[in-house]
Coordinates of C-alpha atoms in Angstrom, one line a residue:
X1 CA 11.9 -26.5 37.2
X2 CA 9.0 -25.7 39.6
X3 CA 7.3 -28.6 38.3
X4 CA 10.0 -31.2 39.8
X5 CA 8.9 -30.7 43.4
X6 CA 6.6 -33.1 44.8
X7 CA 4.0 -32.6 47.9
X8 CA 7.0 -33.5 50.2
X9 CA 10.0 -31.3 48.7
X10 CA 7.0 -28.1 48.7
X11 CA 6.3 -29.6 52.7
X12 CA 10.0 -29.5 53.9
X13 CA 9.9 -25.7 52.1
X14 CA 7.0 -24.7 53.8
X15 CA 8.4 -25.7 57.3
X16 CA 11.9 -24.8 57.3
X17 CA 10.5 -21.3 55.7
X18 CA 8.6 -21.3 59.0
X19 CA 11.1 -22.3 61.1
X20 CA 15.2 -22.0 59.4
X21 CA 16.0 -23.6 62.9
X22 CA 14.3 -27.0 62.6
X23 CA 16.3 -30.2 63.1
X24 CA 16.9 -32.6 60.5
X25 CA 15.4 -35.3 62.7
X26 CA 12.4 -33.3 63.4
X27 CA 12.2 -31.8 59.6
X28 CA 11.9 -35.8 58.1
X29 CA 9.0 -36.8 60.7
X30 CA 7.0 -33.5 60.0
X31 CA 7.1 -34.1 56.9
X32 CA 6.4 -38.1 57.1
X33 CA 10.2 -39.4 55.6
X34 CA 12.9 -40.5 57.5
X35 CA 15.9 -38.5 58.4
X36 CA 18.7 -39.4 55.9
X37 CA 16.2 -39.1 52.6
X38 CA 14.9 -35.8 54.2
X39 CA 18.5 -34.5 54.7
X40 CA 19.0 -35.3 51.2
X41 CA 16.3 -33.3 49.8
X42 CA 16.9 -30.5 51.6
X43 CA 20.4 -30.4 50.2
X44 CA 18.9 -31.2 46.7
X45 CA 16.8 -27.8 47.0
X46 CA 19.4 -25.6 47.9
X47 CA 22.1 -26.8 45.5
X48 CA 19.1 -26.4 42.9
X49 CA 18.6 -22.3 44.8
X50 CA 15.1 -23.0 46.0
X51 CA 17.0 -22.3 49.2
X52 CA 19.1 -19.2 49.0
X53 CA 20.0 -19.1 52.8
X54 CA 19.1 -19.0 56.1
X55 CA 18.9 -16.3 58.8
X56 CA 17.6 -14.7 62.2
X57 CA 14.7 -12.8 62.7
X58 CA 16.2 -9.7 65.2
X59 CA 13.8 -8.1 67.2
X60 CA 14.1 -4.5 66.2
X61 CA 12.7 -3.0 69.4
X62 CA 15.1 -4.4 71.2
X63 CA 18.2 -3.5 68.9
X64 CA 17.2 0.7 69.0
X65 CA 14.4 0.6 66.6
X66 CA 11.1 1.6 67.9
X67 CA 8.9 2.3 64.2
X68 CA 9.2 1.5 61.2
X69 CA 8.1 4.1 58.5
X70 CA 6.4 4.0 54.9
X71 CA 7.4 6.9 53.1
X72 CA 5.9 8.0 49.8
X73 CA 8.2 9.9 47.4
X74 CA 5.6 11.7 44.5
X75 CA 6.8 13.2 41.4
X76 CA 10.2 11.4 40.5
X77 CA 10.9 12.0 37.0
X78 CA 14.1 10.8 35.4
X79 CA 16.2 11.3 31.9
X80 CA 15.7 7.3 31.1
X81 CA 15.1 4.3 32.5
X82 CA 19.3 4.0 33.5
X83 CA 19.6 7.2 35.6
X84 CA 16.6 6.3 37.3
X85 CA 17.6 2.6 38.0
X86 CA 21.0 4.4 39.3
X87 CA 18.8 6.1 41.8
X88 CA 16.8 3.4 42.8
X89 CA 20.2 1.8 43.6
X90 CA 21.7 5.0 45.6
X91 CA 18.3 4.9 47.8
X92 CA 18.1 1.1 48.3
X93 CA 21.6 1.0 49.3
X94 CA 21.0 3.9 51.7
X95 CA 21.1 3.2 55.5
X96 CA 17.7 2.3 57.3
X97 CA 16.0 1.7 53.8
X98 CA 15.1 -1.8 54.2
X99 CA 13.3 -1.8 50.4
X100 CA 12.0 0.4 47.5
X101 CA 8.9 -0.2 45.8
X102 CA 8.6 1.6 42.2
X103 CA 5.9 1.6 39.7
X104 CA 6.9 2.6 36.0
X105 CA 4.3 5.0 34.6
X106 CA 3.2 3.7 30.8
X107 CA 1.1 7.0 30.0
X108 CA 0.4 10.3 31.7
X109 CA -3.1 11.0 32.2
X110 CA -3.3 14.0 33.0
X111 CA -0.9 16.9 32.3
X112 CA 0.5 18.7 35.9
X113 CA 3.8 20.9 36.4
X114 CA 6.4 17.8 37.3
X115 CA 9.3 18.0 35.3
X116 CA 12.5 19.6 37.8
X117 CA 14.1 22.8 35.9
X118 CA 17.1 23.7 38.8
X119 CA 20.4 22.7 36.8
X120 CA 21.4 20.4 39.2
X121 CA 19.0 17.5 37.7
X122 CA 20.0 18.4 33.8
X123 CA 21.6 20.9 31.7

């Protein structure tokens, strides 16, 4: 599907991804169409999802945020593949946690004390 856009649908992506806010008007003669075929491509890539949406960038300073934190978690270890998806869930959908980055671990290579043994984790 990727191969359908031409120079000017990747052009009117490129600009309203840098600015959501841009006029139609001013949209069509950035990118060198006039307004009404430039409106209709823009609708053409969001009912085809290259546009999901549009929103505002908030200032977090401003709205009680002062830093912004990456925090490591080491050593997670999980039954299978759905518990640990489950978790990933519960901690992505916690407040303040803006994303969660995971890397899935095809072979140990070396051997270190990580498995959990309280019974709270498994009987």
């Amino acid at each position: 599907m990727a191969a359908r856009l031409d120079a000017i649908d990747r052009q009117i992506l490129k600009e309203l991804q840098d600015d959501g806010r841009i006029t139609n008007v001013e949209l069509a003669r950035r990118v060198g169409i006039s307004a009404p075929p430039c409106l209709r491509r823009v609708r053409a890539l969001e009912q085809a999802g290259y546009i999901k949406g549009y929103r505002a960038l908030l200032d977090e300073k401003l709205l009680g945020y002062e830093v912004t934190v990456f925090a490591m978690v080491h050593k997670c270890v999980a039954p299978d593949l759905k518990t640990f998806q489950a978790f990933v869930a519960e901690l992505t959908a916690a407040p303040h946690v803006r994303n969660v980055k995971t890397s899935l671990t095809l072979r140990n290579s070396k051997d270190a004390a990580m498995v959990p043994m309280d019974r709270k984790t498994r009987p």
